[in-house]
């Protein structure tokens, strides 16, 4: 296996002569000593570079990756690090010294157990012998360097701080003094704990968990002589969410001497940082078992290689701590004589062996189910990739699965998160390994996503404020008329709340049976967006509802039992598998009336929210196909029942509805309108783009994208979804937008119902043509133009040849919160054989004349068209054209110090038919402007409805020819809609949903 040589930027310094950068070479995550690149960019712009880098050694190419590499004549050479008389010597595999450096350059010399004595020496006969120094031979110690330590005072650094806050009272070792202790001295445990925790943090950072992705990158307080002398160690969370302290007991073998126990307790520090309070629930919960199982696994992984090297059993956890059974009673040993391991990570236990009832050690015994499943994944991956690569991959998947964990996490939910993490990180290359381990343990029945056997019923009562510290709480209802019996039932809940542990959730069945979903807890995570019975375990089993008729009124009761924090019930749903419903063997299609959302996502950077509406009772079939998959066989499908006149809302739809992750397309079958917003979430709000649901009948064999932009300010992607269920080859031609010259032509294979997205680059302005050159595939194509500073995307739907006349709202005026809005207009010529001729663009009685130049060129690119072309700054109105050969693209945007935030506002023909505007929200999070433009005298009525279809307000407006009306929807309303009735004339209605924090808009046309 070829290991990767990569550079990490480690240092930036500024001086009077320029800026200086130091890059460090890493080989498969291992630092190469002496492998550096130093770059200086002078004040005159000149760049100088000094390199000491080369290639990987043959040993690395063959997968034999050691722990240390040294740069020798441009080659990263495997080496052993030896400390002699304050000199660090690097010795090659032949025993030759290849580099020497003074010890002081690397920190402070110290003596530790690395790993514990039993493992390092493979000496199970070792005993604690009443904490005697003579019990451990000299060869059990390792001379190391403590890095990143303070110069004086209690030993500490950026990731560890030794403290004394509990009995017995033993002051921390002074960092300024000698750190070469033996185990009979109190300072040894301080030094040992510091070394291993710092080492674990550095390993985490080598996996990529650094900078803004850092995990527990704070000085965790560690008391190595604690627990009042008992044989016990533990983690205690602090008042500061995500942080805590470690305590190591001194009964029997001092716990801080065993690297396994240090790694185990530090794992609790990690998961508390990732999901505060989520894994620290009652002792007999799966969440607590995951906590302890993960911690045992983390210790196993940390010492696995050393155990194999010495011949010691690698699956034995805490094998030094257990060596005190023959000690005097005063030593307070917690083990019987002859004990070998505290626990093992190769237990045969399955999910069926889970113990209920919070007896002593329940969480640890149940944790063996989880740790053994993780160990099984680790070992299987080692057989596939080699031990070092497998360790890094398995550890990353395990850690990543903890992010986003929902309240009361279940084995199933975290297992599915691990599969999702693998899909995102490796394209699903390890899914079979994870699936095999989890199914063999009974944690998952199947790794498949829903295949049409589930029908979802969402309550129309949404956006309900939850009163603070009120025993009454709120109740939201959903009436189901289907009388079939329940085979399986899940409860999906979406609540906005800063401290979800404040909440009590109860499901009330039609016959009055109450099922407790969640009790108040110490979980300090924000929000609840989970499915009980899949992602999260309810307090009471939902199995009690199996076999009952689904018909009747179901209620969800939400109670906030603590003061200060308040929240909102955004939505809740019942997902029911009825008796006799089976997974679909083929892709389900309920209706010829199909719509396609060409791109949807649930990845760390992007998620998609979906809204559905139907004027009559209907059941829509929703099908998600991942990118690159054949949608005839690889898909996720759920049926959604929509009561007449109501809006159904799914936040993070790919995860919450389909239970999966990744990027792909969503097909919607049935009589339902749909709209989606794909966005990224930051500390200053969301930045996103509206992506329409396009009728599948409009998919075509060719498409034209007239506005792709690449510069220091913008980048572009283009993509396409297949809507006919046919395989094809798509040729993408990119033309330079100034002269219309062909830059590239690339063929892509697309699978039936598949999705492809690729970067579009090559020039600052691009025009793209897409054609199906093989097969009967039909495309819905698009582009996404992204501001490089703000990260805000703009979605552009491709057009077919022959665009018609159109009208659109336009602006050059001040908006809310001091924003300045502009209409940027691009006009692009198509591939026309007609003679060139002048044409006009109109705005509020004024006209601008433009002239076509040549095919596939950008004719006009005005950043403020209303002011620049028509001389009308400070206004808003209707822009229109009658041209059939030109492509008109408008972006309405505002700018700020973090870049621009904008939306594509397409030109369209006005209509006399009623239209619906979905995704309407007026809340603390979003505001919505609604409006209409017309090319003739018109009268229009706007009727605002909430999610349940109740009318909230209405207003009538008269528009002159070429006129515009726009106003803000009064609140509060969430997941609402607006019906636009044309009383006379014809109009083009629209909505603009604006994030109140970021100011980012998303444009929604009527449909």
GROMACS .gro file of C-alpha atoms in nm, residues 487-771:
model
  285
  487UNK     CA    1  -4.650  -0.380   1.261
  488UNK     CA    2  -4.391  -0.122   1.365
  489UNK     CA    3  -4.419   0.241   1.473
  490UNK     CA    4  -4.157   0.514   1.502
  491UNK     CA    5  -4.197   0.871   1.628
  492UNK     CA    6  -4.007   1.153   1.457
  493UNK     CA    7  -3.974   1.476   1.656
  494UNK     CA    8  -3.819   1.807   1.548
  495UNK     CA    9  -3.785   2.059   1.834
  496UNK     CA   10  -3.577   2.375   1.851
  497UNK     CA   11  -3.446   2.407   2.208
  498UNK     CA   12  -3.106   2.512   2.350
  499UNK     CA   13  -3.112   2.241   2.622
  500UNK     CA   14  -3.305   1.935   2.511
  501UNK     CA   15  -3.248   1.766   2.846
  502UNK     CA   16  -3.513   2.002   2.988
  503UNK     CA   17  -3.790   1.825   2.799
  504UNK     CA   18  -4.037   1.547   2.873
  505UNK     CA   19  -4.203   1.393   2.566
  506UNK     CA   20  -4.508   1.166   2.580
  507UNK     CA   21  -4.692   0.996   2.293
  508UNK     CA   22  -5.063   0.940   2.363
  509UNK     CA   23  -5.237   0.673   2.153
  510UNK     CA   24  -5.603   0.701   2.044
  511UNK     CA   25  -5.710   0.472   2.334
  512UNK     CA   26  -5.528   0.691   2.588
  513UNK     CA   27  -5.220   0.469   2.628
  514UNK     CA   28  -4.921   0.689   2.716
  515UNK     CA   29  -4.572   0.602   2.593
  516UNK     CA   30  -4.292   0.802   2.753
  517UNK     CA   31  -4.041   0.895   2.485
  518UNK     CA   32  -3.804   1.112   2.687
  519UNK     CA   33  -3.755   1.223   3.045
  520UNK     CA   34  -3.562   1.530   3.156
  521UNK     CA   35  -3.189   1.453   3.180
  522UNK     CA   36  -2.846   1.606   3.193
  523UNK     CA   37  -2.825   1.609   2.812
  524UNK     CA   38  -2.708   1.961   2.726
  525UNK     CA   39  -2.720   1.921   2.353
  526UNK     CA   40  -2.928   2.162   2.149
  527UNK     CA   41  -3.243   2.065   1.960
  528UNK     CA   42  -3.422   1.738   1.905
  529UNK     CA   43  -3.438   1.614   1.546
  530UNK     CA   44  -3.462   1.242   1.593
  531UNK     CA   45  -3.671   0.934   1.532
  532UNK     CA   46  -3.756   0.743   1.849
  533UNK     CA   47  -3.726   0.373   1.784
  534UNK     CA   48  -3.445   0.426   1.530
  535UNK     CA   49  -3.200   0.704   1.625
  536UNK     CA   50  -3.306   0.733   1.988
  537UNK     CA   51  -3.448   0.489   2.240
  538UNK     CA   52  -3.778   0.587   2.401
  539UNK     CA   53  -3.808   0.538   2.776
  540UNK     CA   54  -4.109   0.309   2.717
  541UNK     CA   55  -4.090   0.058   2.434
  542UNK     CA   56  -4.297   0.136   2.126
  543UNK     CA   57  -4.351  -0.238   2.086
  544UNK     CA   58  -4.654  -0.202   2.314
  545UNK     CA   59  -4.837  -0.042   2.019
  546UNK     CA   60  -4.775  -0.330   1.781
  547UNK     CA   61  -5.090  -0.504   1.664
  548UNK     CA   62  -5.320  -0.211   1.736
  549UNK     CA   63  -5.522  -0.025   1.476
  550UNK     CA   64  -5.361   0.300   1.367
  551UNK     CA   65  -5.697   0.478   1.335
  552UNK     CA   66  -5.781   0.766   1.568
  553UNK     CA   67  -5.630   1.078   1.716
  554UNK     CA   68  -5.265   1.056   1.822
  555UNK     CA   69  -5.112   1.324   2.042
  556UNK     CA   70  -4.762   1.433   2.134
  557UNK     CA   71  -4.726   1.610   2.468
  558UNK     CA   72  -4.414   1.826   2.516
  559UNK     CA   73  -4.331   1.962   2.861
  560UNK     CA   74  -4.039   2.189   2.955
  561UNK     CA   75  -3.977   2.128   3.325
  562UNK     CA   76  -3.685   2.366   3.379
  563UNK     CA   77  -3.648   2.741   3.379
  564UNK     CA   78  -3.453   2.977   3.154
  565UNK     CA   79  -3.442   2.803   2.814
  566UNK     CA   80  -3.745   2.802   2.583
  567UNK     CA   81  -3.811   2.616   2.261
  568UNK     CA   82  -4.046   2.545   1.973
  569UNK     CA   83  -4.208   2.225   1.847
  570UNK     CA   84  -4.130   2.257   1.476
  571UNK     CA   85  -4.296   1.931   1.368
  572UNK     CA   86  -4.364   1.572   1.470
  573UNK     CA   87  -4.467   1.260   1.278
  574UNK     CA   88  -4.561   0.896   1.314
  575UNK     CA   89  -4.383   0.654   1.081
  576UNK     CA   90  -4.584   0.333   1.059
  577UNK     CA   91  -4.518   0.001   0.894
  578UNK     CA   92  -4.858  -0.161   0.859
  579UNK     CA   93  -4.911  -0.535   0.890
  580UNK     CA   94  -4.846  -0.689   0.549
  581UNK     CA   95  -4.636  -0.398   0.416
  582UNK     CA   96  -4.300  -0.523   0.291
  583UNK     CA   97  -3.994  -0.346   0.150
  584UNK     CA   98  -4.023  -0.268  -0.221
  585UNK     CA   99  -3.829  -0.501  -0.448
  586UNK     CA  100  -3.841  -0.240  -0.722
  587UNK     CA  101  -3.847   0.137  -0.722
  588UNK     CA  102  -4.195   0.254  -0.616
  589UNK     CA  103  -4.378   0.496  -0.845
  590UNK     CA  104  -4.730   0.594  -0.742
  591UNK     CA  105  -4.814   0.836  -1.020
  592UNK     CA  106  -4.711   0.955  -1.362
  593UNK     CA  107  -4.717   1.303  -1.206
  594UNK     CA  108  -4.360   1.295  -1.082
  595UNK     CA  109  -4.137   1.581  -0.971
  596UNK     CA  110  -3.760   1.571  -0.925
  597UNK     CA  111  -3.543   1.772  -0.688
  598UNK     CA  112  -3.219   1.742  -0.880
  599UNK     CA  113  -2.987   1.779  -0.578
  600UNK     CA  114  -3.039   1.710  -0.208
  601UNK     CA  115  -2.784   1.649   0.064
  602UNK     CA  116  -2.708   1.547   0.418
  603UNK     CA  117  -2.334   1.594   0.457
  604UNK     CA  118  -2.130   1.790   0.713
  605UNK     CA  119  -2.133   2.104   0.497
  606UNK     CA  120  -2.481   2.090   0.341
  607UNK     CA  121  -2.830   1.974   0.437
  608UNK     CA  122  -3.163   1.995   0.257
  609UNK     CA  123  -3.502   2.094   0.401
  610UNK     CA  124  -3.816   1.986   0.214
  611UNK     CA  125  -4.173   2.119   0.214
  612UNK     CA  126  -4.474   1.941   0.057
  613UNK     CA  127  -4.829   2.061  -0.004
  614UNK     CA  128  -5.143   1.909  -0.155
  615UNK     CA  129  -5.483   2.067  -0.205
  616UNK     CA  130  -5.650   1.730  -0.148
  617UNK     CA  131  -5.582   1.419   0.059
  618UNK     CA  132  -5.296   1.235  -0.106
  619UNK     CA  133  -5.012   0.995  -0.038
  620UNK     CA  134  -4.685   1.095  -0.199
  621UNK     CA  135  -4.404   0.851  -0.267
  622UNK     CA  136  -4.061   1.002  -0.191
  623UNK     CA  137  -3.754   0.825  -0.328
  624UNK     CA  138  -3.390   0.924  -0.263
  625UNK     CA  139  -3.115   0.798  -0.495
  626UNK     CA  140  -2.751   0.859  -0.389
  627UNK     CA  141  -2.504   1.006  -0.636
  628UNK     CA  142  -2.353   0.743  -0.863
  629UNK     CA  143  -2.613   0.477  -0.776
  630UNK     CA  144  -2.852   0.291  -1.005
  631UNK     CA  145  -3.184   0.419  -0.875
  632UNK     CA  146  -3.374   0.114  -0.991
  633UNK     CA  147  -3.215  -0.096  -0.718
  634UNK     CA  148  -3.023   0.140  -0.486
  635UNK     CA  149  -3.267   0.383  -0.328
  636UNK     CA  150  -3.451   0.480  -0.011
  637UNK     CA  151  -3.829   0.524  -0.022
  638UNK     CA  152  -4.094   0.649   0.219
  639UNK     CA  153  -4.465   0.715   0.167
  640UNK     CA  154  -4.595   1.045   0.307
  641UNK     CA  155  -4.966   1.097   0.375
  642UNK     CA  156  -5.063   1.463   0.322
  643UNK     CA  157  -5.404   1.582   0.446
  644UNK     CA  158  -5.584   1.824   0.215
  645UNK     CA  159  -5.468   2.183   0.246
  646UNK     CA  160  -5.178   2.114   0.484
  647UNK     CA  161  -4.802   2.157   0.459
  648UNK     CA  162  -4.561   1.878   0.551
  649UNK     CA  163  -4.208   1.980   0.658
  650UNK     CA  164  -3.889   1.777   0.680
  651UNK     CA  165  -3.568   1.942   0.805
  652UNK     CA  166  -3.251   1.759   0.695
  653UNK     CA  167  -3.478   1.537   0.488
  654UNK     CA  168  -3.213   1.291   0.366
  655UNK     CA  169  -3.125   1.195   0.723
  656UNK     CA  170  -3.452   1.248   0.910
  657UNK     CA  171  -3.690   1.093   0.656
  658UNK     CA  172  -3.473   0.841   0.470
  659UNK     CA  173  -3.231   0.757   0.752
  660UNK     CA  174  -2.923   0.791   0.534
  661UNK     CA  175  -2.666   1.051   0.423
  662UNK     CA  176  -2.483   1.178   0.120
  663UNK     CA  177  -2.580   1.369  -0.194
  664UNK     CA  178  -2.832   1.261  -0.455
  665UNK     CA  179  -3.172   1.333  -0.607
  666UNK     CA  180  -3.525   1.309  -0.463
  667UNK     CA  181  -3.818   1.197  -0.676
  668UNK     CA  182  -4.170   1.280  -0.560
  669UNK     CA  183  -4.458   1.078  -0.697
  670UNK     CA  184  -4.817   1.182  -0.642
  671UNK     CA  185  -5.033   1.492  -0.639
  672UNK     CA  186  -4.809   1.716  -0.429
  673UNK     CA  187  -4.622   2.041  -0.478
  674UNK     CA  188  -4.274   2.058  -0.334
  675UNK     CA  189  -3.992   2.298  -0.268
  676UNK     CA  190  -3.652   2.252  -0.105
  677UNK     CA  191  -3.371   2.460   0.039
  678UNK     CA  192  -3.014   2.330   0.057
  679UNK     CA  193  -2.791   2.527   0.292
  680UNK     CA  194  -2.494   2.533   0.523
  681UNK     CA  195  -2.522   2.641   0.886
  682UNK     CA  196  -2.265   2.867   1.053
  683UNK     CA  197  -2.240   3.062   1.375
  684UNK     CA  198  -2.382   3.366   1.196
  685UNK     CA  199  -2.683   3.194   1.042
  686UNK     CA  200  -2.754   2.985   0.733
  687UNK     CA  201  -2.651   3.034   0.370
  688UNK     CA  202  -2.848   2.844   0.112
  689UNK     CA  203  -3.027   2.809  -0.217
  690UNK     CA  204  -3.378   2.720  -0.326
  691UNK     CA  205  -3.389   2.407  -0.543
  692UNK     CA  206  -3.722   2.352  -0.722
  693UNK     CA  207  -3.908   2.027  -0.778
  694UNK     CA  208  -3.914   2.002  -1.157
  695UNK     CA  209  -4.180   1.792  -1.334
  696UNK     CA  210  -4.011   1.479  -1.466
  697UNK     CA  211  -4.182   1.540  -1.799
  698UNK     CA  212  -3.961   1.846  -1.846
  699UNK     CA  213  -3.641   1.640  -1.839
  700UNK     CA  214  -3.463   1.658  -2.174
  701UNK     CA  215  -3.174   1.513  -2.372
  702UNK     CA  216  -3.001   1.852  -2.390
  703UNK     CA  217  -2.959   2.151  -2.161
  704UNK     CA  218  -2.793   2.491  -2.158
  705UNK     CA  219  -2.629   2.667  -1.861
  706UNK     CA  220  -2.553   3.029  -1.949
  707UNK     CA  221  -2.394   3.165  -1.631
  708UNK     CA  222  -2.101   2.987  -1.470
  709UNK     CA  223  -1.849   3.200  -1.285
  710UNK     CA  224  -1.500   3.125  -1.156
  711UNK     CA  225  -1.276   3.388  -1.002
  712UNK     CA  226  -1.119   3.483  -0.673
  713UNK     CA  227  -1.474   3.562  -0.557
  714UNK     CA  228  -1.675   3.271  -0.700
  715UNK     CA  229  -1.658   2.905  -0.797
  716UNK     CA  230  -1.910   2.689  -0.984
  717UNK     CA  231  -2.035   2.333  -0.991
  718UNK     CA  232  -2.267   2.179  -1.246
  719UNK     CA  233  -2.480   1.871  -1.202
  720UNK     CA  234  -2.762   1.670  -1.350
  721UNK     CA  235  -3.022   1.419  -1.237
  722UNK     CA  236  -3.165   1.144  -1.459
  723UNK     CA  237  -3.548   1.136  -1.456
  724UNK     CA  238  -3.654   0.867  -1.704
  725UNK     CA  239  -3.501   0.560  -1.538
  726UNK     CA  240  -3.250   0.507  -1.819
  727UNK     CA  241  -2.871   0.484  -1.831
  728UNK     CA  242  -2.688   0.726  -2.056
  729UNK     CA  243  -2.367   0.907  -2.144
  730UNK     CA  244  -2.378   1.284  -2.102
  731UNK     CA  245  -2.136   1.508  -2.289
  732UNK     CA  246  -2.056   1.833  -2.110
  733UNK     CA  247  -1.903   2.107  -2.323
  734UNK     CA  248  -1.762   2.416  -2.155
  735UNK     CA  249  -1.722   2.738  -2.357
  736UNK     CA  250  -1.527   3.046  -2.261
  737UNK     CA  251  -1.790   3.313  -2.199
  738UNK     CA  252  -1.615   3.613  -2.356
  739UNK     CA  253  -1.541   3.467  -2.701
  740UNK     CA  254  -1.755   3.152  -2.711
  741UNK     CA  255  -1.455   2.924  -2.778
  742UNK     CA  256  -1.473   2.558  -2.674
  743UNK     CA  257  -1.254   2.485  -2.371
  744UNK     CA  258  -1.334   2.121  -2.292
  745UNK     CA  259  -1.562   1.832  -2.374
  746UNK     CA  260  -1.607   1.556  -2.116
  747UNK     CA  261  -1.834   1.250  -2.113
  748UNK     CA  262  -2.001   1.127  -1.793
  749UNK     CA  263  -2.202   0.810  -1.743
  750UNK     CA  264  -2.522   0.855  -1.548
  751UNK     CA  265  -2.719   0.567  -1.398
  752UNK     CA  266  -3.099   0.537  -1.410
  753UNK     CA  267  -3.249   0.792  -1.166
  754UNK     CA  268  -2.890   0.884  -1.084
  755UNK     CA  269  -2.715   1.207  -0.996
  756UNK     CA  270  -2.379   1.352  -1.102
  757UNK     CA  271  -2.213   1.674  -0.985
  758UNK     CA  272  -1.871   1.801  -1.095
  759UNK     CA  273  -1.672   2.126  -1.066
  760UNK     CA  274  -1.694   2.360  -1.363
  761UNK     CA  275  -1.371   2.549  -1.422
  762UNK     CA  276  -1.143   2.669  -1.697
  763UNK     CA  277  -1.229   3.037  -1.733
  764UNK     CA  278  -1.372   3.325  -1.531
  765UNK     CA  279  -1.699   3.308  -1.726
  766UNK     CA  280  -1.829   2.984  -1.872
  767UNK     CA  281  -2.122   2.865  -2.079
  768UNK     CA  282  -2.210   2.496  -2.060
  769UNK     CA  283  -2.399   2.269  -2.298
  770UNK     CA  284  -2.507   1.920  -2.195
  771UNK     CA  285  -2.621   1.651  -2.438
   0.00000   0.00000   0.00000
